Short mmCIF file of C-alpha atoms and ligand atoms in Angstrom, two decimals:
data_model
loop_
_atom_site.label_atom_id
_atom_site.label_comp_id
_atom_site.label_asym_id
_atom_site.label_seq_id
_atom_site.Cartn_x
_atom_site.Cartn_y
_atom_site.Cartn_z
CA MET U 1 -0.48 16.62 7.31
CA ASN U 2 -0.01 17.26 3.68
CA GLN U 3 -2.88 15.98 1.61
CA ASN U 4 -1.84 17.64 -1.62
CA SER U 5 -3.22 20.88 -0.38
CA THR U 6 -1.38 23.05 -2.86
CA LEU U 7 -2.31 23.13 -6.49
CA GLU U 8 1.08 24.06 -7.90
CA SER U 9 2.33 21.16 -9.97
CA ASN U 10 5.22 19.05 -8.77
CA SER U 11 7.10 19.68 -11.99
CA LYS U 12 6.85 23.43 -11.45
CA LYS U 13 8.07 23.06 -7.87
CA LEU U 14 11.03 20.99 -9.04
CA ARG U 15 11.81 23.52 -11.77
CA GLU U 16 11.77 26.28 -9.15
CA LEU U 17 14.31 24.39 -7.05
CA LEU U 18 16.59 24.05 -10.07
CA GLU U 19 16.18 27.69 -11.02
CA SER U 20 16.46 29.10 -7.53
CA PRO U 21 19.27 31.70 -7.21
CA ARG U 22 20.87 29.75 -4.39
CA VAL U 23 21.74 26.11 -3.97
CA GLU U 24 18.87 23.82 -2.90
CA GLN U 25 18.86 20.25 -1.61
CA ILE U 26 16.65 17.21 -1.98
CA LEU U 27 16.76 13.94 -0.05
CA GLU U 28 16.22 10.34 -1.02
CA ALA U 29 12.97 8.49 -0.30
CA HIS U 30 12.20 4.90 -1.20
CA ASN U 31 8.58 4.73 -0.11
CA SER U 32 5.80 6.96 1.08
CA LEU U 33 6.82 6.73 4.74
CA SER U 34 10.36 7.95 4.12
CA ALA U 35 8.95 10.64 1.81
CA THR U 36 6.63 11.86 4.55
CA ILE U 37 9.51 12.05 7.02
CA VAL U 38 11.61 14.00 4.51
CA GLU U 39 8.78 16.43 3.89
CA GLU U 40 8.16 16.89 7.60
CA ALA U 41 11.82 17.83 8.01
CA GLY U 42 11.17 20.83 5.78
CA ILE U 43 13.14 19.53 2.80
CA SER U 44 11.75 20.75 -0.49
CA GLY U 45 12.10 17.72 -2.73
CA LEU U 46 12.66 13.98 -3.01
CA TRP U 47 15.16 11.89 -4.88
CA ALA U 48 13.61 8.54 -5.84
CA SER U 49 16.87 6.65 -6.03
CA SER U 50 17.35 3.52 -8.11
CA LEU U 51 19.81 2.25 -5.49
CA THR U 52 17.43 2.53 -2.57
CA LEU U 53 14.20 1.64 -4.37
CA SER U 54 15.89 -1.56 -5.59
CA CYS U 55 17.32 -2.31 -2.17
CA ALA U 56 13.93 -1.79 -0.50
CA ALA U 57 12.51 -4.29 -3.00
CA GLY U 58 15.27 -6.82 -2.26
CA LEU U 59 16.94 -6.24 -5.63
CA ARG U 60 20.28 -5.02 -6.94
CA ASP U 61 20.78 -1.61 -8.50
CA ASN U 62 21.30 -3.28 -11.87
CA SER U 63 18.09 -2.36 -13.68
CA GLU U 64 16.42 -5.31 -11.91
CA LEU U 65 13.45 -3.31 -10.65
CA THR U 66 10.91 -3.04 -13.46
CA MET U 67 9.31 0.16 -14.70
CA THR U 68 5.89 -1.01 -13.49
CA GLU U 69 7.15 -1.85 -10.02
CA VAL U 70 8.84 1.49 -9.59
CA LEU U 71 5.87 3.45 -10.93
CA ASP U 72 3.67 1.82 -8.29
CA VAL U 73 5.97 3.06 -5.53
CA LEU U 74 6.18 6.55 -7.04
CA GLU U 75 2.40 6.69 -7.15
CA THR U 76 2.11 5.96 -3.43
CA ILE U 77 4.49 8.85 -2.80
CA THR U 78 2.89 11.43 -5.07
CA ALA U 79 -0.55 10.48 -3.74
CA ARG U 80 0.56 11.78 -0.38
CA ALA U 81 3.49 14.17 -0.64
CA ASN U 82 3.42 17.88 -1.35
CA ILE U 83 7.03 18.06 -2.43
CA PRO U 84 8.21 17.04 -5.88
CA ILE U 85 10.07 13.89 -6.83
CA LEU U 86 13.07 13.80 -9.11
CA PHE U 87 13.02 10.20 -10.25
CA ASP U 88 16.25 8.34 -10.92
CA GLY U 89 15.29 6.74 -14.24
CA ASP U 90 18.62 4.91 -14.76
CA THR U 91 19.11 4.58 -18.53
CA GLY U 92 15.46 5.23 -19.34
CA TYR U 93 14.37 1.55 -19.32
CA GLY U 94 15.53 0.78 -22.85
CA GLN U 95 15.85 2.80 -26.01
CA PHE U 96 14.24 6.17 -26.84
CA SER U 97 10.74 4.68 -27.17
CA HIS U 98 10.85 3.06 -23.73
CA PHE U 99 11.96 6.36 -22.29
CA GLN U 100 9.01 8.06 -23.94
CA GLN U 101 6.64 5.59 -22.27
CA LEU U 102 8.34 6.25 -18.95
CA VAL U 103 8.02 10.03 -19.32
CA ARG U 104 4.30 9.79 -20.19
CA LYS U 105 3.66 7.58 -17.18
CA LEU U 106 5.63 9.84 -14.86
CA CYS U 107 3.63 12.85 -16.05
CA LEU U 108 0.41 10.94 -15.38
CA ARG U 109 1.59 10.20 -11.85
CA ARG U 110 2.57 13.80 -11.12
CA VAL U 111 6.26 13.02 -10.74
CA GLY U 112 8.17 16.30 -11.13
CA GLY U 113 11.00 15.09 -13.30
CA VAL U 114 13.30 12.28 -14.32
CA CYS U 115 17.05 11.94 -14.46
CA ILE U 116 18.64 9.51 -16.93
CA GLU U 117 22.29 8.61 -17.19
CA ASP U 118 24.48 8.05 -20.25
CA LYS U 119 25.17 4.37 -19.58
CA ILE U 120 24.00 1.17 -21.31
CA PHE U 121 21.13 -1.04 -20.11
CA PRO U 122 21.45 -2.94 -17.81
CA LYS U 123 23.48 -0.42 -15.91
CA THR U 124 25.08 -0.92 -12.55
CA ASN U 125 25.49 1.48 -9.67
CA SER U 126 28.14 4.17 -10.20
CA PHE U 127 30.15 2.96 -7.22
CA LEU U 128 30.38 -0.67 -8.39
CA ARG U 129 32.88 -1.62 -11.10
CA SER U 130 32.46 1.92 -12.31
CA GLU U 131 35.37 2.17 -14.70
CA SER U 132 34.40 -0.94 -16.63
CA GLN U 133 30.95 0.37 -17.47
CA PRO U 134 30.58 1.59 -21.03
CA LEU U 135 29.03 4.98 -21.70
CA ALA U 136 26.20 5.31 -24.19
CA PRO U 137 27.17 6.88 -27.54
CA VAL U 138 26.57 10.62 -27.22
CA GLU U 139 24.24 10.85 -30.24
CA GLU U 140 22.13 7.97 -29.11
CA PHE U 141 21.75 9.41 -25.59
CA ALA U 142 21.00 12.88 -26.99
CA GLY U 143 18.28 11.31 -29.17
CA LYS U 144 16.81 9.65 -26.11
CA LEU U 145 16.69 12.99 -24.29
CA ARG U 146 15.00 14.63 -27.30
CA ALA U 147 12.46 11.82 -27.42
CA GLY U 148 11.69 12.25 -23.72
CA LYS U 149 11.19 15.99 -24.04
CA ASP U 150 8.89 15.41 -27.03
CA ALA U 151 6.84 12.89 -25.07
CA GLN U 152 6.14 14.88 -21.89
CA THR U 153 2.51 15.79 -21.36
CA ASP U 154 3.26 18.25 -18.57
CA SER U 155 4.99 21.34 -19.89
CA ASP U 156 7.01 21.89 -16.70
CA PHE U 157 8.20 18.28 -16.46
CA VAL U 158 11.97 18.23 -15.89
CA VAL U 159 14.42 15.99 -17.72
CA VAL U 160 17.84 15.91 -16.11
CA ALA U 161 20.74 14.47 -18.12
CA ARG U 162 23.34 12.75 -15.99
CA THR U 163 26.77 12.17 -17.34
CA GLU U 164 28.90 9.41 -15.94
CA ALA U 165 31.98 10.63 -17.79
CA LEU U 166 33.93 11.33 -14.60
CA ILE U 167 32.77 8.07 -13.01
CA VAL U 168 34.21 5.96 -15.85
CA GLY U 169 37.51 7.86 -15.68
CA LEU U 170 37.15 10.43 -18.48
CA ASP U 171 38.37 13.97 -17.91
CA THR U 172 36.50 17.19 -17.26
CA ALA U 173 36.63 18.24 -20.92
CA ALA U 174 34.86 15.02 -21.97
CA ALA U 175 32.25 15.56 -19.28
CA ILE U 176 31.70 19.17 -20.35
CA ASP U 177 31.42 18.09 -23.98
CA ARG U 178 28.75 15.53 -23.16
CA ALA U 179 26.87 17.96 -20.92
CA GLU U 180 26.76 20.60 -23.68
CA ARG U 181 25.40 18.07 -26.18
CA TYR U 182 22.70 17.02 -23.74
CA VAL U 183 21.59 20.59 -23.13
CA GLU U 184 21.39 21.10 -26.91
CA ALA U 185 19.17 18.01 -27.06
CA GLY U 186 16.75 19.65 -24.63
CA ALA U 187 17.85 18.55 -21.16
CA ASP U 188 16.58 20.95 -18.49
CA ALA U 189 19.57 20.35 -16.19
CA ILE U 190 22.82 18.40 -15.98
CA LEU U 191 23.78 15.99 -13.22
CA ILE U 192 27.53 15.67 -12.95
CA HIS U 193 28.43 12.58 -10.97
CA SER U 194 31.75 11.92 -9.25
CA LYS U 195 33.07 9.21 -6.97
CA GLU U 196 35.90 11.34 -5.60
CA ARG U 197 36.16 11.83 -1.86
CA THR U 198 36.35 15.59 -2.26
CA PHE U 199 34.33 18.15 -4.16
CA GLY U 200 37.38 19.14 -6.27
CA GLN U 201 36.48 17.18 -9.41
CA VAL U 202 32.96 18.58 -9.59
CA GLN U 203 34.31 22.02 -8.70
CA ASP U 204 36.64 21.78 -11.67
CA PHE U 205 33.69 20.85 -13.90
CA MET U 206 31.79 23.87 -12.60
CA SER U 207 34.68 26.23 -13.27
CA LYS U 208 34.53 25.24 -16.95
CA TRP U 209 30.77 24.95 -17.31
CA SER U 210 29.08 27.46 -19.62
CA GLY U 211 26.14 27.85 -17.24
CA ARG U 212 23.66 27.04 -20.01
CA ALA U 213 21.66 24.84 -17.66
CA PRO U 214 21.46 24.27 -13.91
CA VAL U 215 23.85 21.65 -12.50
CA VAL U 216 23.02 18.96 -9.95
CA CYS U 217 25.52 16.95 -7.89
CA VAL U 218 25.40 13.91 -5.59
CA PRO U 219 27.90 14.24 -2.73
CA THR U 220 27.66 10.65 -1.49
CA THR U 221 31.46 10.36 -1.31
CA TYR U 222 32.27 14.04 -0.66
CA TYR U 223 29.55 14.38 1.95
CA SER U 224 31.42 16.73 4.27
CA THR U 225 31.47 19.56 1.73
CA PRO U 226 29.54 22.54 3.19
CA MET U 227 26.52 23.90 1.35
CA GLU U 228 28.31 27.25 0.88
CA ALA U 229 30.95 25.51 -1.22
CA PHE U 230 28.27 24.09 -3.51
CA ASP U 231 26.64 27.48 -3.67
CA GLN U 232 29.85 29.30 -4.49
CA ALA U 233 30.66 26.79 -7.22
CA GLY U 234 27.28 27.50 -8.84
CA ILE U 235 25.64 24.13 -8.09
CA SER U 236 21.85 24.47 -8.25
CA LEU U 237 20.74 21.29 -6.57
CA VAL U 238 22.39 18.84 -4.18
CA ILE U 239 21.01 15.30 -3.96
CA TRP U 240 21.46 13.37 -0.71
CA ALA U 241 20.96 10.13 -2.55
CA ASN U 242 20.60 7.28 -0.06
CA HIS U 243 20.63 8.57 3.50
CA MET U 244 17.09 7.65 4.54
CA LEU U 245 17.55 4.02 3.56
CA ARG U 246 20.96 3.81 5.22
CA ALA U 247 19.56 5.30 8.44
CA GLY U 248 16.78 2.71 8.42
CA ILE U 249 19.15 -0.21 7.81
CA GLY U 250 21.24 0.55 10.90
CA ALA U 251 18.21 1.05 13.12
CA MET U 252 16.50 -2.14 11.92
CA GLN U 253 19.65 -4.23 12.34
CA ASN U 254 19.96 -3.07 15.95
CA VAL U 255 16.38 -4.04 16.73
CA ALA U 256 16.54 -7.39 14.95
CA ASN U 257 19.80 -8.34 16.66
CA GLU U 258 18.56 -7.31 20.08
CA ILE U 259 15.31 -9.26 19.77
CA GLY U 260 17.09 -12.19 18.14
CA GLN U 261 19.65 -12.41 20.93
CA LYS U 262 17.55 -11.55 23.96
CA GLY U 263 14.07 -12.67 22.99
CA THR U 264 12.61 -9.49 24.44
CA ALA U 265 11.86 -5.97 23.31
CA ARG U 266 12.07 -4.66 26.86
CA ASP U 267 15.18 -2.53 26.40
CA LEU U 268 14.23 -1.33 22.93
CA GLU U 269 11.08 0.53 23.69
CA ASP U 270 12.80 3.86 24.35
CA ALA U 271 14.94 3.56 21.23
CA ILE U 272 12.17 2.92 18.72
CA ALA U 273 9.30 5.10 17.59
CA PRO U 274 6.16 4.63 19.69
CA VAL U 275 3.14 3.14 17.97
CA LYS U 276 1.48 6.52 18.46
CA GLU U 277 4.07 7.98 16.11
CA VAL U 278 3.19 5.35 13.53
CA PHE U 279 -0.43 6.44 13.74
CA ARG U 280 0.56 10.07 13.41
CA LEU U 281 2.63 9.39 10.31
CA GLN U 282 -0.33 7.53 8.84
CA ASP U 283 -2.53 10.50 9.61
CA ALA U 284 -4.89 8.42 11.69
CA ASP U 285 -6.47 11.63 13.04
CA GLY U 286 -7.29 12.62 9.49
CA LEU U 287 -9.52 9.59 9.25
CA LEU U 288 -11.44 10.61 12.35
CA ALA U 289 -11.80 14.15 11.03
CA GLY U 290 -12.91 12.76 7.67
CA GLU U 291 -15.52 10.59 9.31
CA LYS U 292 -17.05 13.65 10.91
CA VAL U 293 -17.25 15.39 7.56
CA TYR U 294 -18.13 12.54 5.25
CA LEU U 295 -20.00 10.02 7.38
CA SER U 296 -22.29 12.36 9.25
CA SER U 297 -24.80 12.76 6.44
CA GLY U 298 -28.49 12.36 7.19
CA SER U 299 -28.29 8.74 6.14
CA SER U 300 -26.05 7.51 8.96
CA SER U 301 -27.66 5.99 12.01
CA SER U 302 -27.53 7.31 15.52
CA ALA U 303 -28.51 5.42 18.64
CA ILE U 304 -30.18 5.86 22.00
CA VAL U 305 -29.15 3.34 24.63
CA LEU U 306 -31.43 3.07 27.64
CA ALA U 307 -29.15 2.33 30.56
CA ALA U 308 -30.72 4.08 33.55
CA SER U 309 -31.72 1.14 35.68
CA ARG U 310 -29.85 -0.72 38.36
CA GLY U 311 -31.55 -3.97 37.51
CA LYS U 312 -33.22 -6.38 39.87
CA GLY U 313 -31.54 -9.37 41.45
CA LEU U 314 -28.06 -8.12 40.63
CA ASP U 315 -27.42 -6.24 43.83
CA GLU U 316 -23.88 -7.32 44.51
CA LEU U 317 -22.81 -6.56 40.97
CA THR U 318 -24.42 -3.15 40.94
CA VAL U 319 -23.36 -1.62 44.23
CA ASP U 320 -21.27 0.99 42.47
CA ARG U 321 -22.44 0.81 38.87
CA PRO U 322 -25.57 0.47 36.76
CA LYS U 323 -26.48 -2.82 35.16
CA ALA U 324 -25.06 -1.79 31.78
CA MET U 325 -21.59 -1.53 33.33
CA ILE U 326 -21.49 -5.14 34.52
CA PRO U 327 -18.43 -6.71 32.91
CA VAL U 328 -18.97 -9.45 30.38
CA ALA U 329 -15.77 -11.37 29.67
CA GLY U 330 -13.91 -8.40 31.14
CA THR U 331 -15.65 -5.65 29.17
CA PRO U 332 -18.68 -3.69 30.42
CA ALA U 333 -21.81 -4.75 28.56
CA ILE U 334 -22.38 -1.24 27.25
CA GLU U 335 -18.84 -1.00 25.86
CA LYS U 336 -19.52 -4.15 23.86
CA MET U 337 -22.65 -2.58 22.52
CA LEU U 338 -20.85 0.64 21.57
CA GLN U 339 -18.11 -1.32 19.83
CA SER U 340 -20.66 -3.20 17.75
CA MET U 341 -22.55 -0.02 16.94
CA ARG U 342 -19.44 1.83 15.83
CA ALA U 343 -18.28 -1.12 13.79
CA GLU U 344 -21.61 -0.99 12.00
CA GLY U 345 -21.26 2.74 11.33
CA VAL U 346 -23.67 4.00 13.98
CA LYS U 347 -22.62 7.52 14.96
CA ASP U 348 -23.82 9.84 17.69
CA ILE U 349 -24.60 7.35 20.38
CA SER U 350 -26.63 8.79 23.24
CA ILE U 351 -26.86 7.01 26.56
CA VAL U 352 -29.63 7.64 29.05
CA ARG U 353 -28.25 7.37 32.56
CA GLY U 354 -30.10 7.12 35.87
CA TYR U 355 -28.58 4.94 38.60
CA LYS U 356 -24.94 5.89 39.34
CA PRO U 357 -24.49 8.14 36.30
CA GLU U 358 -20.91 8.90 37.29
CA ALA U 359 -20.04 5.24 36.75
CA LEU U 360 -21.36 5.24 33.21
CA ALA U 361 -19.21 7.45 31.01
CA PRO U 362 -17.88 5.53 28.01
CA GLU U 363 -15.74 7.62 25.71
CA GLY U 364 -17.30 9.30 22.71
CA ALA U 365 -20.97 8.97 23.76
CA ASN U 366 -23.50 11.74 24.49
CA PHE U 367 -25.42 11.55 27.72
CA PHE U 368 -28.97 12.26 28.83
CA ASP U 369 -29.65 11.98 32.53
CA ASN U 370 -32.92 10.77 33.98
CA PRO U 371 -32.58 11.34 37.73
CA ASP U 372 -36.19 10.18 38.27
CA TRP U 373 -35.58 6.79 36.68
CA GLU U 374 -36.99 4.95 39.68
CA GLU U 375 -40.31 6.79 39.32
CA ASN U 376 -40.75 7.33 35.60
CA GLY U 377 -38.97 4.16 34.40
CA GLU U 378 -38.10 3.27 30.86
CA LEU U 379 -40.55 5.64 29.23
CA GLY U 380 -39.23 8.55 31.25
CA SER U 381 -35.76 7.61 30.09
CA LEU U 382 -36.74 7.53 26.44
CA ALA U 383 -38.63 10.82 26.83
CA SER U 384 -35.52 12.43 28.31
CA ALA U 385 -33.62 11.58 25.13
CA ARG U 386 -36.42 12.84 22.89
CA ASP U 387 -34.10 15.37 21.19
CA ALA U 388 -31.89 12.54 19.95
CA LEU U 389 -34.82 10.62 18.48
CA LYS U 390 -34.80 11.73 14.87
CA GLY U 391 -33.76 10.44 11.46
CA GLU U 392 -32.36 6.93 11.57
CA THR U 393 -32.03 5.91 15.19
CA VAL U 394 -31.46 2.58 16.89
CA ILE U 395 -33.02 2.28 20.33
CA ALA U 396 -31.62 -0.45 22.54
CA TYR U 397 -31.50 -1.51 26.15
CA GLY U 398 -28.02 -1.07 27.56
CA ASP U 399 -27.88 -4.57 28.98
CA VAL U 400 -28.41 -6.45 25.73
CA ILE U 401 -25.44 -8.31 24.36
CA PHE U 402 -25.79 -9.47 20.81
CA LYS U 403 -23.87 -10.84 17.86
CA ARG U 404 -23.02 -8.09 15.44
CA TYR U 405 -25.00 -9.53 12.53
CA ILE U 406 -28.19 -8.79 14.46
CA LEU U 407 -27.49 -5.07 14.42
CA HIS U 408 -26.41 -5.37 10.79
CA LEU U 409 -29.79 -6.90 9.90
CA LEU U 410 -31.61 -4.21 11.83
CA LEU U 411 -29.69 -1.45 10.06
CA SER U 412 -30.49 -2.90 6.65
CA ALA U 413 -34.24 -2.79 7.28
CA ASP U 414 -36.11 -0.05 5.49
CA ALA U 415 -39.42 0.11 7.36
CA PRO U 416 -40.23 3.23 9.43
CA VAL U 417 -40.06 1.13 12.61
CA THR U 418 -38.33 -2.25 12.80
CA MET U 419 -37.86 -4.49 15.81
CA VAL U 420 -35.80 -7.63 16.32
CA VAL U 421 -37.69 -10.67 17.59
CA ASP U 422 -36.15 -13.96 18.66
CA GLY U 423 -38.45 -16.59 17.17
CA SER U 424 -36.93 -19.58 18.97
CA ARG U 425 -39.47 -19.31 21.82
CA SER U 426 -36.91 -20.81 24.18
CA PHE U 427 -38.50 -19.00 27.11
CA LEU U 428 -41.74 -21.00 26.96
CA GLY U 429 -42.01 -23.07 30.10
CA SER U 430 -38.89 -21.46 31.60
CA GLY U 431 -40.80 -19.06 33.80
CA ARG U 432 -38.70 -16.22 32.43
CA SER U 433 -40.70 -13.01 31.98
CA VAL U 434 -40.13 -11.59 28.53
CA ASP U 435 -41.65 -9.12 26.06
CA ARG U 436 -43.85 -11.56 24.19
CA VAL U 437 -44.67 -10.72 20.62
CA LYS U 438 -47.48 -11.68 18.27
CA VAL U 439 -46.43 -11.33 14.66
CA SER U 440 -48.30 -11.47 11.32
CA GLY U 441 -46.47 -14.72 10.56
CA PRO U 442 -44.39 -17.24 12.53
CA ALA U 443 -40.62 -17.36 12.45
CA PRO U 444 -39.59 -19.12 9.23
CA SER U 445 -37.84 -22.45 9.61
CA THR U 446 -35.87 -21.97 6.37
CA TYR U 447 -34.56 -18.89 4.59
CA ASP U 448 -37.52 -16.69 3.82
CA GLU U 449 -37.70 -13.03 2.91
CA SER U 450 -41.41 -12.52 3.52
CA GLU U 451 -42.32 -9.43 5.52
CA ASN U 452 -43.64 -9.79 9.03
CA TRP U 453 -45.37 -7.16 11.12
CA LEU U 454 -45.99 -6.68 14.80
CA GLU U 455 -49.61 -7.39 15.78
CA ALA U 456 -49.49 -7.32 19.55
CA MET U 457 -47.02 -7.27 22.35
CA ALA U 458 -47.26 -7.90 26.10
CA GLY U 459 -45.60 -9.83 28.88
CA ASP U 460 -48.70 -11.97 29.35
CA LEU U 461 -49.63 -12.99 25.80
CA PRO U 462 -50.89 -16.57 25.75
CA ASP U 463 -48.30 -19.12 24.56
CA GLU U 464 -50.30 -20.01 21.45
CA GLU U 465 -50.36 -16.39 20.29
CA THR U 466 -46.70 -15.80 20.95
CA HIS U 467 -44.33 -16.01 18.02
CA GLY U 468 -41.25 -14.90 19.91
CA GLU U 469 -39.70 -12.38 22.27
CA TRP U 470 -38.47 -8.85 21.60
CA ILE U 471 -34.75 -8.64 22.26
CA GLY U 472 -34.81 -4.98 23.27
CA MET U 473 -33.62 -3.43 20.02
CA LEU U 474 -35.53 -1.44 17.45
CA ARG U 475 -34.80 1.08 14.80
CA VAL U 476 -36.73 4.02 13.41
CA ARG U 477 -36.16 5.75 10.13
CA GLY U 478 -37.98 8.35 8.03
CA GLU U 479 -41.38 8.99 9.57
CA GLY U 480 -40.67 6.26 12.16
CA ALA U 481 -39.21 8.67 14.72
CA GLU U 482 -42.35 10.78 14.65
CA LEU U 483 -44.61 7.72 14.84
CA LEU U 484 -42.74 6.39 17.83
CA LEU U 485 -42.75 9.73 19.63
CA GLY U 486 -46.50 10.02 19.01
CA ALA U 487 -47.11 6.59 20.54
CA LEU U 488 -44.76 7.41 23.42
CA ASP U 489 -46.73 10.56 24.26
CA THR U 490 -50.01 8.65 24.15
CA VAL U 491 -48.70 6.04 26.57
CA LEU U 492 -47.06 8.65 28.82
CA ALA U 493 -50.45 10.34 29.14
CA ARG U 494 -51.92 7.22 30.73
CA PRO U 495 -52.28 7.36 34.52
CA ASP U 496 -50.28 4.16 34.98
CA SER U 497 -47.47 5.23 32.64
CA SER U 498 -44.76 4.81 35.28
CA GLN U 499 -45.51 1.08 35.28
CA LEU U 500 -45.39 0.85 31.49
CA ASP U 501 -42.49 0.27 29.20
CA LEU U 502 -41.46 0.27 25.55
CA CYS U 503 -43.53 -2.83 25.04
CA SER U 504 -46.64 -0.67 25.59
CA VAL U 505 -45.39 1.94 23.12
CA LEU U 506 -44.78 -0.63 20.38
CA SER U 507 -48.20 -2.20 21.07
CA GLU U 508 -49.79 1.19 20.79
CA LEU U 509 -48.10 1.68 17.42
CA ALA U 510 -49.23 -1.72 16.15
CA LEU U 511 -52.75 -0.99 17.33
CA ARG U 512 -52.89 2.31 15.48
CA GLU U 513 -51.56 0.97 12.26
CA PRO U 514 -51.43 -2.73 11.34
CA ARG U 515 -48.25 -2.38 9.31
CA ALA U 516 -46.44 0.12 11.48
CA VAL U 517 -43.75 -2.08 12.98
CA ARG U 518 -41.78 -4.51 10.89
CA VAL U 519 -40.40 -7.61 12.59
CA ILE U 520 -37.03 -9.16 11.82
CA TYR U 521 -36.71 -12.68 13.13
CA ILE U 522 -33.53 -14.10 14.59
CA GLN U 523 -32.82 -17.33 16.45
CA GLY U 524 -30.62 -16.75 19.53
CA GLY U 525 -27.29 -14.93 19.32
CA TRP U 526 -28.16 -12.43 22.05
CA ILE U 527 -28.81 -12.18 25.75
CA ASP U 528 -30.04 -9.57 28.15
CA ILE U 529 -28.61 -9.40 31.61
CA ASN U 530 -31.32 -9.96 34.16
CA SER U 531 -29.76 -12.39 36.57
CA LEU U 532 -26.46 -13.74 37.77
CA ALA U 533 -27.00 -16.73 35.52
CA ASP U 534 -27.28 -14.36 32.55
CA VAL U 535 -24.01 -12.72 33.52
CA ALA U 536 -22.36 -16.12 33.65
CA ARG U 537 -23.54 -17.18 30.19
CA SER U 538 -23.21 -13.75 28.56
CA GLY U 539 -19.59 -14.39 27.59
CA ASP U 540 -20.79 -17.10 25.17
CA VAL U 541 -22.78 -14.75 22.94
C1 SPV E 601 21.04 6.43 -6.91
O1 SPV E 601 20.79 6.97 -5.85
O2 SPV E 601 20.51 5.39 -7.28
C2 SPV E 601 21.99 7.05 -7.81
C3 SPV E 601 23.06 7.83 -7.25
O3 SPV E 601 21.91 6.82 -8.99
S1 SPV E 601 24.39 6.76 -7.05
O4 SPV E 601 24.02 5.69 -6.19
O5 SPV E 601 25.44 7.58 -6.52
O6 SPV E 601 24.76 6.25 -8.37
MG1 MG E 602 20.66 5.29 -9.46
#
């Protein structure tokens, strides 16, 4: 895909096409998509046609499309394309001064050149009521060309003078006379337009042309003329002026009629571009590649998801998969977590597997395996992913389902270690065993930004000391990774470490340092899957 990889200016490229020793061709484009398709076909330049740009905007080719509107479209093309545009500037959008504004704006937008025609504003298309259209006085048009050349801020910018002499019924001599005057005024090339069905009229012009400037033609009506004939006649550039739009019109009419009549797209699928092709033309892969380059700085978060266990009391749901793969509203719990993490910009997600690792392989994640998960438990799992615990890392249980704002809050925290605590205390009296947390202050009942810190944590904290429950998500940043690993090693060194869990590690941290672990309070909006009842209500989160 062409992301303006070459530094040669568009004006220079267009000039080279005009000055090439053999005939060259350019093709119409009316938006960035058609321009991309033209470029991919190996064609060296674009004609931004007033006919097709107006039609694509639902307007007539009667100077109805404004300068501002057309400049916006041209900008979307030059932002993407690597081939130059010759812009069909009609009569220059007014008198000499308007044309000067146009030229300056085209130079700013890296348009290679402009073609203006010797008609009067508002002009109409050359193939509509052509003979009744007045030509501009030669002197006035020559002055406009001079003004344009004086205004260009890009020295290679191309101004093409188009004479409509043959279109309005004048003879070759009149056309030659006008063309000579325009070259004297500074035009870089002449476009000789004809509505004849054969090349003969333009050929006649060429046989009498002095050759003082390159000549461009538009074989819309004499389309079957071979390129060699143009070449032999001395034509420098052929413009296929409207073919992309016309191709699109036919294809779109077929689709609209078929769907309109049959109410199904069943028989169309093979005839239309697959959605994959749409993505390719948009350079969707380029975004992924860009993310790797530009979003993988030290400041982006990674994650470790602990998903080794089978879970208790979920036997029938975990015969062939670990707990994290239990579907919630049709999607495995861990997939939901990964979606939320990616949506929040968390990269490099590592999953620690244990039970049925082959059944836990979501796309795009890294894996650490803890085959001894039944013996060494949660701490063994975290230790096995030690290499991934650095910088900014979220650590989460794989069976937690949460609303995305919870992760967002966690990622915005700036403490070395931050944990999310549900302060609703809904578990009290329920008999549910949870990671109970004692915090420096209770959960606020109204909006409150005061900082809270973990003081103690255990499954058996007395009710009156319990401010909430840990939801199974924490985040380290800066020195936090090192602090957590230090506490992990201390706890792992205890003889009963296989019975211990992350709760013990966080307690150890809080014990060492009163303000080591920051607490973010939430109220609901999450669930962890520990029972069939949890599975049933998990779709509501
Ligand atoms: C255009 O493409 O808008 C042109 C060429 O000006 S023609 O339609 O032949 O006039
Ligand atoms: Mg036009």
